[in-house]
mmCIF file of C-alpha atoms and ligand atoms in Angstrom:
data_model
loop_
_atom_site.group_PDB
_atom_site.id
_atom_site.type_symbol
_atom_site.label_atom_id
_atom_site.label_comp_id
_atom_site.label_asym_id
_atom_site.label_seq_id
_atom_site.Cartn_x
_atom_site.Cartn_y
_atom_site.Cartn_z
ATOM 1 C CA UNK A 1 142.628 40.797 -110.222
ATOM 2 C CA UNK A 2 139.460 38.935 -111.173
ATOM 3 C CA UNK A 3 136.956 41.067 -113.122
ATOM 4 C CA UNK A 4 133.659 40.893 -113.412
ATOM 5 C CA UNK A 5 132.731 39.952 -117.169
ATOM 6 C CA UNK A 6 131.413 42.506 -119.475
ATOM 7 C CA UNK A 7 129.478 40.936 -122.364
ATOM 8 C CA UNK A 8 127.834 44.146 -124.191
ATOM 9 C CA UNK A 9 125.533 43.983 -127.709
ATOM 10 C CA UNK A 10 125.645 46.683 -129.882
ATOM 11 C CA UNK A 11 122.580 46.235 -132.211
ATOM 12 C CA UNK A 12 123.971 49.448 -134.052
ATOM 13 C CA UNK A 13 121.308 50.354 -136.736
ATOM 14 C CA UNK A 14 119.565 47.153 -136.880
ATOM 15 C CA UNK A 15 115.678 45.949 -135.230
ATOM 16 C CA UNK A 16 112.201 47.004 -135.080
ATOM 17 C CA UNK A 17 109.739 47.579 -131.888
ATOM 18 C CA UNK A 18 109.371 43.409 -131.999
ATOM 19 C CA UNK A 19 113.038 43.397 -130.649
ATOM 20 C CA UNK A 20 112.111 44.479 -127.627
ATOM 21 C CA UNK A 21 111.518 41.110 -126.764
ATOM 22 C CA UNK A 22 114.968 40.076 -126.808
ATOM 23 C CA UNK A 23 116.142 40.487 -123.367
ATOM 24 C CA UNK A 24 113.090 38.376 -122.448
ATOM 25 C CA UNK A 25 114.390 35.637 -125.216
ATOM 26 C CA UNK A 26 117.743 36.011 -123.875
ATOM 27 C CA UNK A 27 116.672 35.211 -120.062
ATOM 28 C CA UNK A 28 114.519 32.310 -121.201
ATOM 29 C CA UNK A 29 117.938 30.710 -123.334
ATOM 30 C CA UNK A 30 120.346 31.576 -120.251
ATOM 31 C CA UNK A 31 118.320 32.697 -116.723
ATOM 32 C CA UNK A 32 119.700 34.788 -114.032
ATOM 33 C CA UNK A 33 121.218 31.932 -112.181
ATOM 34 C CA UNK A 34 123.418 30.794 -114.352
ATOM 35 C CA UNK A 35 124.845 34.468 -114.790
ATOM 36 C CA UNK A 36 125.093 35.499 -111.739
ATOM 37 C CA UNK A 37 129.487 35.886 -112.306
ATOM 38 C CA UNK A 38 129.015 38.203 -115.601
ATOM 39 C CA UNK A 39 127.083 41.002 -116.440
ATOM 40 C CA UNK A 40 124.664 41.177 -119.843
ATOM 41 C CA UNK A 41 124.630 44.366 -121.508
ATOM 42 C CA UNK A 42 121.970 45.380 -124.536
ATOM 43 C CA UNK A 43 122.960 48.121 -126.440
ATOM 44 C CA UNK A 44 119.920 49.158 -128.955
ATOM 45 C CA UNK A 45 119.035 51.862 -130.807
ATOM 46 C CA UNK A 46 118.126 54.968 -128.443
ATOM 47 C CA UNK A 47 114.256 54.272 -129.791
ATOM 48 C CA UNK A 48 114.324 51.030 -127.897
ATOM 49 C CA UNK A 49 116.118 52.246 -124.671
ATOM 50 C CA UNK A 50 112.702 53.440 -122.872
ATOM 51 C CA UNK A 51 110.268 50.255 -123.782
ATOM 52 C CA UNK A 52 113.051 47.652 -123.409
ATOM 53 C CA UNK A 53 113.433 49.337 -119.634
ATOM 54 C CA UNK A 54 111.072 47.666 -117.766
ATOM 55 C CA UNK A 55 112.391 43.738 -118.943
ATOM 56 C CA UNK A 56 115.849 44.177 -118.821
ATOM 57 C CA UNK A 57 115.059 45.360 -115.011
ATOM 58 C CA UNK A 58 113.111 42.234 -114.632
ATOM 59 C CA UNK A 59 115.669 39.977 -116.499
ATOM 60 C CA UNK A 60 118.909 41.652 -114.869
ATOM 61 C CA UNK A 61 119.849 42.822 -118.456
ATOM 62 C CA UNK A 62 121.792 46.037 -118.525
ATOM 63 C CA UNK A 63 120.784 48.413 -120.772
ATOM 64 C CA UNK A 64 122.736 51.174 -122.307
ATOM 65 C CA UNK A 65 122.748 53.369 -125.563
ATOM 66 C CA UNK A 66 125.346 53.667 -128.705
ATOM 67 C CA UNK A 67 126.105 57.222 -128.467
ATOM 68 C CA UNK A 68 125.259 60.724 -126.542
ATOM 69 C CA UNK A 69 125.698 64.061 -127.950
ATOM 70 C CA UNK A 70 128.855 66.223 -125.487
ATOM 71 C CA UNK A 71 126.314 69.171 -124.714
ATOM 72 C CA UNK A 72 123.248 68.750 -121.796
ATOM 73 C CA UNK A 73 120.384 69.893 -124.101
ATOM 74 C CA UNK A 74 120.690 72.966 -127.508
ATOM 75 C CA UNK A 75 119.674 72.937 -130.825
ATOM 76 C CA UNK A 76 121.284 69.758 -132.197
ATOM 77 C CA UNK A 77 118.337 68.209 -134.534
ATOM 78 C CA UNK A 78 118.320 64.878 -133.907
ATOM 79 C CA UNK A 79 120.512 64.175 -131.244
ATOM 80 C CA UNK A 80 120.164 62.544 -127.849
ATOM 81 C CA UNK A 81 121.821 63.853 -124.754
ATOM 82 C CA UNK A 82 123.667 61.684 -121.818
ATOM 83 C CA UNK A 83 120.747 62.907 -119.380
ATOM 84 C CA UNK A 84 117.872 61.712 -121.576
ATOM 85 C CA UNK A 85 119.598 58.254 -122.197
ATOM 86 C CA UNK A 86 119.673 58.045 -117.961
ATOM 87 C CA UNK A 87 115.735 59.159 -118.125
ATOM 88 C CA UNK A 88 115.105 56.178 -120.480
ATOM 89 C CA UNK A 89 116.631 54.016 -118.564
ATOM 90 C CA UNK A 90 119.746 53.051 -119.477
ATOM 91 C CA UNK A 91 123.055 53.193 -117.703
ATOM 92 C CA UNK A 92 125.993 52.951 -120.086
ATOM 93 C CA UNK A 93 126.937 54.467 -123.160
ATOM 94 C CA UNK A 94 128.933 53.673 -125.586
ATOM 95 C CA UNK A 95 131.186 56.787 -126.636
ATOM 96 C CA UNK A 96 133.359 56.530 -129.705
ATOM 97 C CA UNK A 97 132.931 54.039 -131.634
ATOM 98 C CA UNK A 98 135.057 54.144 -134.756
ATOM 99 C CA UNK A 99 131.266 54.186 -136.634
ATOM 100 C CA UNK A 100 131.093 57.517 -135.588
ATOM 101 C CA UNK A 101 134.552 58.487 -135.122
ATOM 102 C CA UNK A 102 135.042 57.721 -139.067
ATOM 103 C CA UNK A 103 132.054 60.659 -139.313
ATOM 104 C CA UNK A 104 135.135 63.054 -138.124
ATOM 105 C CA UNK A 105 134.650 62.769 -134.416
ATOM 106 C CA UNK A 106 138.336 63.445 -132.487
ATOM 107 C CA UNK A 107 139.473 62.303 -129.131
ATOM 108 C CA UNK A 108 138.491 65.560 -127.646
ATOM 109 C CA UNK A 109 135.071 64.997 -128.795
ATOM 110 C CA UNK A 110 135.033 61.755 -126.766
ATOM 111 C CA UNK A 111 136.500 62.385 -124.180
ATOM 112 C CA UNK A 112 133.878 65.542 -123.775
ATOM 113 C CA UNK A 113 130.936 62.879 -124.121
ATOM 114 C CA UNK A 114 132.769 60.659 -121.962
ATOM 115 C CA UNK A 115 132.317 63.553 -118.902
ATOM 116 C CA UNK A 116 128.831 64.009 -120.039
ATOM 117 C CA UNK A 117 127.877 60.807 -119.590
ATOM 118 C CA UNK A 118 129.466 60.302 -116.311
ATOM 119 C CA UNK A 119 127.645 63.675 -115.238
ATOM 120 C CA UNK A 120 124.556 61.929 -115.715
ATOM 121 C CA UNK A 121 125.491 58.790 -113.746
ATOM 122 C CA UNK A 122 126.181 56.894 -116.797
ATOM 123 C CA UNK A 123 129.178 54.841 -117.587
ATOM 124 C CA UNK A 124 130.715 55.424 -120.670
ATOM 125 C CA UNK A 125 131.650 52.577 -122.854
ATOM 126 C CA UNK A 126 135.054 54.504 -124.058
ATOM 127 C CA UNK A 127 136.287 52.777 -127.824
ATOM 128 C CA UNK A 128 139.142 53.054 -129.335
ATOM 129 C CA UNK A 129 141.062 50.637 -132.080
ATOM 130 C CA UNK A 130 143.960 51.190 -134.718
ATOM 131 C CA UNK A 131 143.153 51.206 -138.913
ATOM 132 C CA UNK A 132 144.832 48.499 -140.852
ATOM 133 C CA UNK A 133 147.605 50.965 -141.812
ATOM 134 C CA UNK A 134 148.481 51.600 -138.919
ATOM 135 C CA UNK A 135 148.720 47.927 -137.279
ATOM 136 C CA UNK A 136 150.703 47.157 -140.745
ATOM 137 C CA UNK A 137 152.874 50.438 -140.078
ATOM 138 C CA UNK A 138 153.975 48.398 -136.406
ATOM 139 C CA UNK A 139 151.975 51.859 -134.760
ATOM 140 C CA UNK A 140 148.880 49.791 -133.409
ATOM 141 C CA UNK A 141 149.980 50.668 -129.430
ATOM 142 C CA UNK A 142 151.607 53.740 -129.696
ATOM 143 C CA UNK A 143 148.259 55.068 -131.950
ATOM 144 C CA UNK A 144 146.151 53.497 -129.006
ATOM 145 C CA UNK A 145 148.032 54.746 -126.290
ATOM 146 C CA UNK A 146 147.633 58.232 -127.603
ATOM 147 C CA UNK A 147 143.916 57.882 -128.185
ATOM 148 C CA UNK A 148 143.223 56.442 -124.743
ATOM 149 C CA UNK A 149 145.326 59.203 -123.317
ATOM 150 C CA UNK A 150 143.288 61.802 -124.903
ATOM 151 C CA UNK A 151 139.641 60.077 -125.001
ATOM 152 C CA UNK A 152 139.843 59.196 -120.688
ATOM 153 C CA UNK A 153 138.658 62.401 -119.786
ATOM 154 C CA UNK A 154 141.078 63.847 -116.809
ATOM 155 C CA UNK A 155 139.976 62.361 -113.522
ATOM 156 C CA UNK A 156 137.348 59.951 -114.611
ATOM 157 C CA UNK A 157 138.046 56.725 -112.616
ATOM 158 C CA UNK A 158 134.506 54.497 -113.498
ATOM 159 C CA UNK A 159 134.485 53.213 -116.864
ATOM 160 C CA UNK A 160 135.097 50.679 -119.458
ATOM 161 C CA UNK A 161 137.669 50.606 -121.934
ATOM 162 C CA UNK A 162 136.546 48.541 -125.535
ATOM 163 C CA UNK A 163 139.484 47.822 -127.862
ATOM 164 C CA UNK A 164 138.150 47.690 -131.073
ATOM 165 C CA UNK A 165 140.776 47.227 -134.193
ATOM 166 C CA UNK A 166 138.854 48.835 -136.562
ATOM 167 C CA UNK A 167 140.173 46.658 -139.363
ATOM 168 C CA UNK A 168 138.143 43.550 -137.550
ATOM 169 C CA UNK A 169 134.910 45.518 -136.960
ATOM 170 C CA UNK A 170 132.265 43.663 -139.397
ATOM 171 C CA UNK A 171 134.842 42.198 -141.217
ATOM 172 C CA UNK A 172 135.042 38.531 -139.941
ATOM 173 C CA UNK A 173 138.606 39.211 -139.425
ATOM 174 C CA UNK A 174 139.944 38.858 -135.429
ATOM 175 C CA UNK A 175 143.440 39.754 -134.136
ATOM 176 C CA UNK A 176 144.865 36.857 -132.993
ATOM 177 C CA UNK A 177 145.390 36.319 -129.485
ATOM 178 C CA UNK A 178 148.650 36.709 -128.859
ATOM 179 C CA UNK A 179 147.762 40.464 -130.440
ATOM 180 C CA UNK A 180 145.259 41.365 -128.063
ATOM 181 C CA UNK A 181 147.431 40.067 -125.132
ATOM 182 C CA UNK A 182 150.425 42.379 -126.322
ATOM 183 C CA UNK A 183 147.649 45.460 -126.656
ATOM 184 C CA UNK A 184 145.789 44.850 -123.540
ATOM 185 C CA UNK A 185 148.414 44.425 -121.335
ATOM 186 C CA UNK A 186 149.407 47.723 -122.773
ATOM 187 C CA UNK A 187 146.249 49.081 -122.237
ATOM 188 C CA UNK A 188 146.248 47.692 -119.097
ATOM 189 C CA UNK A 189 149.304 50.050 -117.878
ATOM 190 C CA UNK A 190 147.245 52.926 -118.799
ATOM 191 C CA UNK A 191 143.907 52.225 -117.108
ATOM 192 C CA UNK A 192 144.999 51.048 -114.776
ATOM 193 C CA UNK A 193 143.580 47.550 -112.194
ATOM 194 C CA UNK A 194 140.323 48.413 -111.769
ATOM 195 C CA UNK A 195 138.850 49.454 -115.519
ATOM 196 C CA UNK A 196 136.880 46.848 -117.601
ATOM 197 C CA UNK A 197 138.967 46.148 -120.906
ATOM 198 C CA UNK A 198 136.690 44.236 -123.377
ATOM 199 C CA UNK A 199 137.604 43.557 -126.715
ATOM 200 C CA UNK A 200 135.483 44.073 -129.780
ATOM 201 C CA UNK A 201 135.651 42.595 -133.682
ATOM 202 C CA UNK A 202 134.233 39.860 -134.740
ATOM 203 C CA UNK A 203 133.519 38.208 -131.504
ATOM 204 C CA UNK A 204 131.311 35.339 -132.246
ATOM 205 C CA UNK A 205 130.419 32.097 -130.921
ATOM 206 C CA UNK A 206 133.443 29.827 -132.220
ATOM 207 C CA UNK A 207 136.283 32.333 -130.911
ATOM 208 C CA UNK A 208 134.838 33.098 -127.571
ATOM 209 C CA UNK A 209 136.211 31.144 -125.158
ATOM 210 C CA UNK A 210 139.943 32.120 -126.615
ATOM 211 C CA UNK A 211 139.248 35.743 -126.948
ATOM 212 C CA UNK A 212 137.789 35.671 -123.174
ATOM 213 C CA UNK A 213 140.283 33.798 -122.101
ATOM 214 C CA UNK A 214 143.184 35.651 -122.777
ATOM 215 C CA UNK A 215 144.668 37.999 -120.048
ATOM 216 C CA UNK A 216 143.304 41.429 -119.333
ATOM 217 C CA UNK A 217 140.164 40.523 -121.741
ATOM 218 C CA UNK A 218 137.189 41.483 -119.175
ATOM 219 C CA UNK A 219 134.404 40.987 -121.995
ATOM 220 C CA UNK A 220 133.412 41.899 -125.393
ATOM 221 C CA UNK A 221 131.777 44.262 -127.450
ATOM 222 C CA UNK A 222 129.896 42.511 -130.046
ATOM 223 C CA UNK A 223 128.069 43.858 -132.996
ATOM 224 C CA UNK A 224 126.935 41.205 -135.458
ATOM 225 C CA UNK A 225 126.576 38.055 -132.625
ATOM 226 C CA UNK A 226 124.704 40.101 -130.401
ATOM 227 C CA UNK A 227 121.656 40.582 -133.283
ATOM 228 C CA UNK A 228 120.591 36.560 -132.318
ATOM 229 C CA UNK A 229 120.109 36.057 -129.014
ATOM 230 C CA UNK A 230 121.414 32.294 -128.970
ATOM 231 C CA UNK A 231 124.326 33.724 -130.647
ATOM 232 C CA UNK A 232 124.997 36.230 -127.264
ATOM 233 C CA UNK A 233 123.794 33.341 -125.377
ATOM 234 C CA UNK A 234 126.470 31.500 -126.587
ATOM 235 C CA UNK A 235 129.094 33.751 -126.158
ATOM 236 C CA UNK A 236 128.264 34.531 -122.839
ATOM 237 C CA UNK A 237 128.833 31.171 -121.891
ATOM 238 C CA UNK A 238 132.521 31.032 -122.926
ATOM 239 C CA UNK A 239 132.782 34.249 -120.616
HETATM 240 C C1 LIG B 1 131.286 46.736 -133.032
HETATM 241 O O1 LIG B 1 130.747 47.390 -133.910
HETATM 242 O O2 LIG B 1 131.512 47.255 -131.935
HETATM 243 C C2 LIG B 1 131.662 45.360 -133.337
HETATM 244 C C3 LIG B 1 132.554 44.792 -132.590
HETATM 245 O O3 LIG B 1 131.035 44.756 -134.407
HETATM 246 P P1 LIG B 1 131.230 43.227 -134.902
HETATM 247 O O4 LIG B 1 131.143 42.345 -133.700
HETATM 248 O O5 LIG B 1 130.110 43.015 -135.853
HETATM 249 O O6 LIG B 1 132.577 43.164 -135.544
#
């Protein structure tokens, strides 16, 4: 099945209120018309979410947030809940990331956010990705298999699935493509036909068009490349 291309930013901890110009930078380098078969997704820090609303509306950017907290409101100082990510306007979240998961966050815990997220008309960004050990131990699917199993919360049918080897997060380092074909075709029997797969690690201009290319990749999560907007630009155009 042909998928619709998912190229999402993750700006993780990184900006000031100038960035939200960016989606307006980004429409100016690529306009609407010539990405009218993928879909652009800004990821910024929650701050940004509710001024960068209004021009990623106007610039068909999608807009989503880096993390929710698993509980609708409480006394959690400092955290942001699924609902008030939707009231900013954003609609996708990205739920654990291995930035987070490395603060001790488990598959329950994800799966959990996953729901409330999804509850709120959000669509969870779901991430999961093996350690070095592990893809030198020859556990990389079985480890991923298990986490998808228990981060997909039971029943949820609308979301996206990000790969992320956690090894090749920030590193420079990318699995090669014959790796992600072996893991996302595995991933790929879990999911099932009709969930976004996108891969994530060191996506950058120069290994875009293989990484995209390669069967059951339906986009990217990009940390790093998506901080320069002729970077994403250029990415997206190998999608
Ligand atoms: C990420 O953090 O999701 C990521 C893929 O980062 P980078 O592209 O910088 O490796």
């Amino acid at each position: 099945m042909i998928m619709r291309p998912l190229i999402a930013g993750n700006w993780k901890m990184h900006g000031d209120m100038s960035w939200i110009e960016k989606p307006a930078q980004f429409d100016t380098l690529m306009p609407a018309t010539e990405r009218g078969h993928l879909d652009i997704l800004i990821c910024p820090p929650a701050l940004f979410i509710a001024p960068m609303a209004a021009s990623c509306f106007e610039t068909n950017i999608l807009l989503g947030a880096q993390n929710c907290h698993r509980a609708e409101s409480g006394a959690h100082t400092g955290e942001v809940s699924a609902g008030m990510v939707k009231s900013a306007g954003a609609d996708f979240v990205i739920v654990g990331h291995s930035e987070i998961r490395a603060g001790g966050e488990t598959d329950e815990d994800v799966a959990t956010k996953a729901m409330a997220a999804a509850k709120q008309g959000l669509m969870p960004i779901i991430c999961v990705g093996e350690s070095l050990d592990t893809r030198k131990d020859g556990q990389a699917e079985s480890v991923v298999s298990a986490q998808i199993k228990a981060s997909v919360p039971e029943g949820l049918t609308d979301y996206v699935l990000a790969y992320e080897p956690i090894w090749a997060i920030g590193t420079g380092m990318t699995a090669t493509a014959d790796d992600i074909k072996a893991m996302h075709a595995v991933i790929r029997e879990i999911v099932g036909p009709n969930v976004r797969i996108l891969y994530g690690g060191s996506v950058k201009p120069a290994n875009a068009k293989e990484i995209l290319g390669t069967e059951n990749v339906n986009g990217a999560l990009i940390g790093g490349a998506s901080l320069e907007m002729e970077s994403l630009a250029a990415i997206a155009r190998a999608a």
